[in-house]
mmCIF file of C-alpha atoms in Angstrom:
data_model
loop_
_atom_site.group_PDB
_atom_site.id
_atom_site.type_symbol
_atom_site.label_atom_id
_atom_site.label_comp_id
_atom_site.label_asym_id
_atom_site.label_seq_id
_atom_site.Cartn_x
_atom_site.Cartn_y
_atom_site.Cartn_z
ATOM 1 C CA MET A 1 -1.030 6.243 84.383
ATOM 2 C CA ALA A 2 -2.544 4.429 81.426
ATOM 3 C CA ASP A 3 -2.023 5.990 78.010
ATOM 4 C CA PHE A 4 -4.995 8.308 77.545
ATOM 5 C CA ASN A 5 -5.434 7.421 73.874
ATOM 6 C CA GLN A 6 -5.644 3.710 74.697
ATOM 7 C CA VAL A 7 -8.118 4.406 77.505
ATOM 8 C CA ALA A 8 -10.240 6.529 75.180
ATOM 9 C CA GLU A 9 -10.336 3.897 72.438
ATOM 10 C CA ALA A 10 -11.173 1.081 74.842
ATOM 11 C CA PHE A 11 -13.862 3.186 76.532
ATOM 12 C CA VAL A 12 -15.485 4.256 73.250
ATOM 13 C CA LYS A 13 -15.531 0.695 71.937
ATOM 14 C CA PHE A 14 -17.091 -0.612 75.180
ATOM 15 C CA TYR A 15 -19.572 2.270 75.462
ATOM 16 C CA TYR A 16 -21.093 1.947 71.992
ATOM 17 C CA GLU A 17 -21.068 -1.871 71.978
ATOM 18 C CA THR A 18 -23.010 -1.732 75.235
ATOM 19 C CA PHE A 19 -25.307 1.042 73.952
ATOM 20 C CA ASP A 20 -26.091 -0.887 70.769
ATOM 21 C CA SER A 21 -26.718 -4.232 72.508
ATOM 22 C CA ASN A 22 -28.383 -3.311 75.844
ATOM 23 C CA ARG A 23 -28.317 0.313 76.950
ATOM 24 C CA GLN A 24 -29.559 -0.559 80.439
ATOM 25 C CA ASN A 25 -26.070 -1.924 81.039
ATOM 26 C CA LEU A 26 -24.572 1.580 80.713
ATOM 27 C CA THR A 27 -25.703 2.432 84.278
ATOM 28 C CA PRO A 28 -22.426 1.396 85.995
ATOM 29 C CA LEU A 29 -20.500 3.864 83.796
ATOM 30 C CA TYR A 30 -22.275 6.796 85.494
ATOM 31 C CA ARG A 31 -22.345 8.006 89.130
ATOM 32 C CA GLU A 32 -24.574 10.326 91.172
ATOM 33 C CA GLY A 33 -22.529 13.350 90.041
ATOM 34 C CA SER A 34 -22.653 12.454 86.348
ATOM 35 C CA MET A 35 -24.236 14.833 83.830
ATOM 36 C CA LEU A 36 -25.747 14.145 80.418
ATOM 37 C CA THR A 37 -26.806 16.800 77.915
ATOM 38 C CA PHE A 38 -28.699 14.956 75.175
ATOM 39 C CA GLU A 39 -29.833 17.133 72.265
ATOM 40 C CA GLY A 40 -29.952 20.059 74.695
ATOM 41 C CA GLN A 41 -31.884 18.214 77.440
ATOM 42 C CA GLN A 42 -30.082 17.922 80.773
ATOM 43 C CA PHE A 43 -30.016 14.883 83.067
ATOM 44 C CA SER A 44 -27.967 14.162 86.167
ATOM 45 C CA GLY A 45 -27.225 10.997 88.113
ATOM 46 C CA ALA A 46 -26.809 7.445 86.848
ATOM 47 C CA ASN A 47 -30.493 6.545 87.164
ATOM 48 C CA ALA A 48 -31.922 9.558 85.324
ATOM 49 C CA ILE A 49 -29.270 9.256 82.609
ATOM 50 C CA THR A 50 -29.896 5.559 82.026
ATOM 51 C CA GLU A 51 -33.678 6.105 82.032
ATOM 52 C CA LYS A 52 -33.264 8.696 79.273
ATOM 53 C CA LEU A 53 -31.018 6.460 77.178
ATOM 54 C CA VAL A 54 -33.293 3.422 77.596
ATOM 55 C CA SER A 55 -36.382 5.483 76.686
ATOM 56 C CA LEU A 56 -35.016 6.625 73.306
ATOM 57 C CA PRO A 57 -37.646 5.685 70.701
ATOM 58 C CA PHE A 58 -35.873 3.047 68.642
ATOM 59 C CA GLN A 59 -35.536 -0.715 68.895
ATOM 60 C CA LYS A 60 -32.313 -1.210 66.943
ATOM 61 C CA VAL A 61 -29.345 1.148 66.969
ATOM 62 C CA ALA A 62 -25.815 0.991 65.601
ATOM 63 C CA HIS A 63 -23.041 3.551 66.115
ATOM 64 C CA ARG A 64 -20.288 3.737 63.488
ATOM 65 C CA ILE A 65 -17.270 5.614 64.851
ATOM 66 C CA SER A 66 -15.464 8.001 62.484
ATOM 67 C CA THR A 67 -12.980 9.735 64.822
ATOM 68 C CA ILE A 68 -11.833 9.496 68.449
ATOM 69 C CA ASP A 69 -9.717 12.309 69.935
ATOM 70 C CA ALA A 70 -8.486 12.346 73.538
ATOM 71 C CA GLN A 71 -6.547 14.694 75.822
ATOM 72 C CA PRO A 72 -5.676 14.622 79.524
ATOM 73 C CA SER A 73 -7.991 17.176 81.141
ATOM 74 C CA ASN A 74 -6.064 17.823 84.373
ATOM 75 C CA ALA A 75 -3.199 16.450 86.436
ATOM 76 C CA SER A 76 -5.230 13.792 88.252
ATOM 77 C CA GLY A 77 -5.761 11.412 85.341
ATOM 78 C CA THR A 78 -9.108 12.610 84.008
ATOM 79 C CA ILE A 79 -9.511 12.302 80.226
ATOM 80 C CA LEU A 80 -11.505 14.296 77.702
ATOM 81 C CA VAL A 81 -12.775 12.215 74.769
ATOM 82 C CA SER A 82 -14.422 13.622 71.650
ATOM 83 C CA VAL A 83 -16.148 11.265 69.201
ATOM 84 C CA THR A 84 -17.697 11.825 65.782
ATOM 85 C CA GLY A 85 -19.583 9.171 63.858
ATOM 86 C CA GLN A 86 -22.764 7.953 62.268
ATOM 87 C CA LEU A 87 -25.900 6.544 63.839
ATOM 88 C CA LEU A 88 -28.259 4.045 62.217
ATOM 89 C CA VAL A 89 -31.613 3.404 63.892
ATOM 90 C CA ASP A 90 -34.201 0.692 63.205
ATOM 91 C CA GLU A 91 -34.741 0.142 59.459
ATOM 92 C CA GLU A 92 -33.542 3.618 58.450
ATOM 93 C CA GLN A 93 -31.075 3.417 55.538
ATOM 94 C CA ASN A 94 -29.556 6.886 55.895
ATOM 95 C CA PRO A 95 -27.193 7.319 58.821
ATOM 96 C CA GLN A 96 -27.350 10.482 60.953
ATOM 97 C CA MET A 97 -24.096 12.164 61.912
ATOM 98 C CA PHE A 98 -23.413 12.708 65.589
ATOM 99 C CA SER A 99 -20.772 14.151 67.886
ATOM 100 C CA GLN A 100 -20.337 13.195 71.542
ATOM 101 C CA THR A 101 -17.979 14.386 74.267
ATOM 102 C CA PHE A 102 -17.126 12.351 77.370
ATOM 103 C CA HIS A 103 -15.155 13.440 80.430
ATOM 104 C CA LEU A 104 -13.765 10.347 82.169
ATOM 105 C CA VAL A 105 -12.685 10.084 85.812
ATOM 106 C CA PRO A 106 -10.337 7.284 86.965
ATOM 107 C CA GLU A 107 -11.468 5.138 89.892
ATOM 108 C CA GLY A 108 -10.192 1.772 91.058
ATOM 109 C CA GLY A 109 -8.444 0.850 87.829
ATOM 110 C CA SER A 110 -11.427 1.862 85.692
ATOM 111 C CA TYR A 111 -13.128 5.080 84.551
ATOM 112 C CA TRP A 112 -16.593 6.567 84.981
ATOM 113 C CA VAL A 113 -18.334 9.290 82.991
ATOM 114 C CA PHE A 114 -18.552 12.673 84.716
ATOM 115 C CA ASN A 115 -19.641 14.709 81.645
ATOM 116 C CA ASP A 116 -21.512 13.445 78.571
ATOM 117 C CA ILE A 117 -22.722 15.753 75.777
ATOM 118 C CA PHE A 118 -24.474 14.295 72.714
ATOM 119 C CA ARG A 119 -25.603 16.082 69.544
ATOM 120 C CA LEU A 120 -26.893 15.013 66.173
ATOM 121 C CA ASN A 121 -25.252 17.088 63.417
ATOM 122 C CA TYR A 122 -27.722 18.353 60.844
ATOM 123 C CA ALA A 123 -26.485 19.520 57.454
ATOM 124 C CA MET B 1 -19.446 31.489 90.266
ATOM 125 C CA ALA B 2 -20.710 32.783 86.945
ATOM 126 C CA ASP B 3 -23.463 30.783 85.290
ATOM 127 C CA PHE B 4 -21.655 28.219 83.135
ATOM 128 C CA ASN B 5 -24.119 28.538 80.256
ATOM 129 C CA GLN B 6 -23.609 32.302 80.100
ATOM 130 C CA VAL B 7 -19.826 31.868 80.244
ATOM 131 C CA ALA B 8 -19.959 29.288 77.457
ATOM 132 C CA GLU B 9 -22.091 31.474 75.182
ATOM 133 C CA ALA B 10 -19.933 34.555 75.743
ATOM 134 C CA PHE B 11 -16.744 32.551 75.200
ATOM 135 C CA VAL B 12 -17.977 30.906 71.993
ATOM 136 C CA LYS B 13 -19.142 34.239 70.556
ATOM 137 C CA PHE B 14 -15.810 35.889 71.359
ATOM 138 C CA TYR B 15 -13.734 32.936 70.158
ATOM 139 C CA TYR B 16 -15.265 32.638 66.699
ATOM 140 C CA GLU B 17 -15.550 36.405 66.135
ATOM 141 C CA THR B 18 -11.830 36.624 66.901
ATOM 142 C CA PHE B 19 -11.037 33.560 64.777
ATOM 143 C CA ASP B 20 -12.972 34.930 61.812
ATOM 144 C CA SER B 21 -11.484 38.451 62.004
ATOM 145 C CA ASN B 22 -7.859 37.935 63.124
ATOM 146 C CA ARG B 23 -6.860 34.508 64.432
ATOM 147 C CA GLN B 24 -3.511 35.811 65.717
ATOM 148 C CA ASN B 25 -5.528 37.474 68.482
ATOM 149 C CA LEU B 26 -6.530 34.058 69.873
ATOM 150 C CA THR B 27 -3.096 33.658 71.538
ATOM 151 C CA PRO B 28 -4.123 35.141 74.925
ATOM 152 C CA LEU B 29 -6.880 32.519 75.248
ATOM 153 C CA TYR B 30 -4.245 29.756 75.492
ATOM 154 C CA ARG B 31 -1.457 29.083 78.036
ATOM 155 C CA GLU B 32 1.688 26.952 78.087
ATOM 156 C CA GLY B 33 -0.298 23.936 79.284
ATOM 157 C CA SER B 34 -3.001 24.275 76.623
ATOM 158 C CA MET B 35 -3.615 21.461 74.136
ATOM 159 C CA LEU B 36 -5.158 21.536 70.670
ATOM 160 C CA THR B 37 -6.084 18.481 68.621
ATOM 161 C CA PHE B 38 -6.941 19.770 65.146
ATOM 162 C CA GLU B 39 -8.192 17.115 62.716
ATOM 163 C CA GLY B 40 -6.107 14.577 64.655
ATOM 164 C CA GLN B 41 -2.913 16.680 64.774
ATOM 165 C CA GLN B 42 -1.702 17.580 68.265
ATOM 166 C CA PHE B 43 -0.264 20.920 69.395
ATOM 167 C CA SER B 44 0.585 22.216 72.858
ATOM 168 C CA GLY B 45 1.303 25.678 74.233
ATOM 169 C CA ALA B 46 -0.146 29.027 73.170
ATOM 170 C CA ASN B 47 2.522 29.714 70.527
ATOM 171 C CA ALA B 48 2.335 26.380 68.711
ATOM 172 C CA ILE B 49 -1.467 26.451 68.816
ATOM 173 C CA THR B 50 -1.722 29.969 67.417
ATOM 174 C CA GLU B 51 0.872 29.198 64.717
ATOM 175 C CA LYS B 52 -1.253 26.256 63.581
ATOM 176 C CA LEU B 53 -4.459 28.308 63.521
ATOM 177 C CA VAL B 54 -2.820 31.217 61.668
ATOM 178 C CA SER B 55 -1.263 28.848 59.108
ATOM 179 C CA LEU B 56 -4.589 27.328 58.037
ATOM 180 C CA PRO B 57 -4.798 27.691 54.239
ATOM 181 C CA PHE B 58 -7.679 30.121 53.784
ATOM 182 C CA GLN B 59 -7.965 33.894 53.669
ATOM 183 C CA LYS B 60 -11.606 34.292 54.662
ATOM 184 C CA VAL B 61 -13.437 32.160 57.182
ATOM 185 C CA ALA B 62 -16.833 32.335 58.851
ATOM 186 C CA HIS B 63 -18.167 30.065 61.602
ATOM 187 C CA ARG B 64 -21.942 29.662 61.930
ATOM 188 C CA ILE B 65 -22.858 28.205 65.301
ATOM 189 C CA SER B 66 -25.662 25.623 65.416
ATOM 190 C CA THR B 67 -25.509 24.418 69.052
ATOM 191 C CA ILE B 68 -23.639 25.259 72.259
ATOM 192 C CA ASP B 69 -23.791 22.849 75.211
ATOM 193 C CA ALA B 70 -21.976 23.422 78.511
ATOM 194 C CA GLN B 71 -21.458 21.565 81.784
ATOM 195 C CA PRO B 72 -19.335 22.238 84.869
ATOM 196 C CA SER B 73 -16.417 19.797 84.615
ATOM 197 C CA ASN B 74 -15.318 19.780 88.273
ATOM 198 C CA ALA B 75 -15.828 21.599 91.557
ATOM 199 C CA SER B 76 -13.282 24.370 90.869
ATOM 200 C CA GLY B 77 -15.228 26.248 88.202
ATOM 201 C CA THR B 78 -13.860 24.661 85.032
ATOM 202 C CA ILE B 79 -16.388 24.385 82.193
ATOM 203 C CA LEU B 80 -16.762 21.918 79.348
ATOM 204 C CA VAL B 81 -18.184 23.451 76.156
ATOM 205 C CA SER B 82 -19.272 21.498 73.088
ATOM 206 C CA VAL B 83 -20.052 23.356 69.858
ATOM 207 C CA THR B 84 -21.476 22.206 66.530
ATOM 208 C CA GLY B 85 -21.785 24.407 63.485
ATOM 209 C CA GLN B 86 -20.883 25.170 59.905
ATOM 210 C CA LEU B 87 -17.699 26.586 58.443
ATOM 211 C CA LEU B 88 -17.467 28.665 55.278
ATOM 212 C CA VAL B 89 -14.009 29.310 53.838
ATOM 213 C CA ASP B 90 -12.964 31.729 51.079
ATOM 214 C CA GLU B 91 -15.393 31.701 48.137
ATOM 215 C CA GLU B 92 -16.710 28.209 48.841
ATOM 216 C CA GLN B 93 -20.535 28.115 48.688
ATOM 217 C CA ASN B 94 -21.057 24.840 50.549
ATOM 218 C CA PRO B 95 -20.463 24.991 54.292
ATOM 219 C CA GLN B 96 -18.590 22.182 56.043
ATOM 220 C CA MET B 97 -19.981 20.868 59.310
ATOM 221 C CA PHE B 98 -17.711 20.917 62.349
ATOM 222 C CA SER B 99 -17.707 19.998 66.017
ATOM 223 C CA GLN B 100 -15.385 21.513 68.614
ATOM 224 C CA THR B 101 -14.900 20.891 72.327
ATOM 225 C CA PHE B 102 -13.330 23.416 74.711
ATOM 226 C CA HIS B 103 -12.335 22.921 78.343
ATOM 227 C CA LEU B 104 -12.217 26.321 80.060
ATOM 228 C CA VAL B 105 -10.287 27.179 83.230
ATOM 229 C CA PRO B 106 -11.208 30.266 85.312
ATOM 230 C CA GLU B 107 -8.445 32.728 86.104
ATOM 231 C CA GLY B 108 -8.663 36.324 87.326
ATOM 232 C CA GLY B 109 -12.275 36.863 86.309
ATOM 233 C CA SER B 110 -11.758 35.368 82.864
ATOM 234 C CA TYR B 111 -11.239 31.915 81.337
ATOM 235 C CA TRP B 112 -8.481 30.288 79.296
ATOM 236 C CA VAL B 113 -8.587 27.187 77.107
ATOM 237 C CA PHE B 114 -6.953 24.090 78.576
ATOM 238 C CA ASN B 115 -8.333 21.557 76.044
ATOM 239 C CA ASP B 116 -9.415 22.225 72.454
ATOM 240 C CA ILE B 117 -10.492 19.461 70.050
ATOM 241 C CA PHE B 118 -11.643 20.342 66.518
ATOM 242 C CA ARG B 119 -13.099 18.029 63.851
ATOM 243 C CA LEU B 120 -14.789 18.514 60.511
ATOM 244 C CA ASN B 121 -17.773 16.163 60.195
ATOM 245 C CA TYR B 122 -17.939 14.386 56.869
ATOM 246 C CA ALA B 123 -21.196 12.844 55.725
#
């Protein structure tokens, strides 16, 4: 089994690089059983999740990662990943803080996202 | 199966009320296989986790919950819970923002905490 911290770091790096460059390309990370809760709104399935992410009302986006924490979530190689960071959209100068939790499932040498929960953190 | 949103809300209410009144009483929520990552430090097992929580250097603490999001995390009734909120310690007037993720496992009509990841969110 791959080291779960290494998997988490590689996943997070790939996820946000893809999100910030072309979020349509996130589709293969989700499956029919995947769930996204985005600011309290629920979506399920790769297509509905990607549609939501692509429809977010900004042209430019950059995620700056502050922390990545990971733990094995059961005996079959699934991994829980919790991320905190800052989000910069379009020409906005003030970053927004966010937290996001992923639950990753191993499959064929890679991982897909079963659970995804995203929240902006307001002071 | 109980509604996962109701379980999550009841758990979060109970967890932080217990934390804020007497954190020693959190022990029964954890088991030998439980994991806590607290500000990047890792602990495992109910005893080590409770010792860490009890040893935190404040006398008074109050959690104010901002958001609770929950999803089923597999087919056997486990629940992923993501919380954001504010933390007030001792006589400090300015709350600190936090995010915390719990992974709950059903057992005998109740739930215990398999995964627990806590982070303060710095602006």
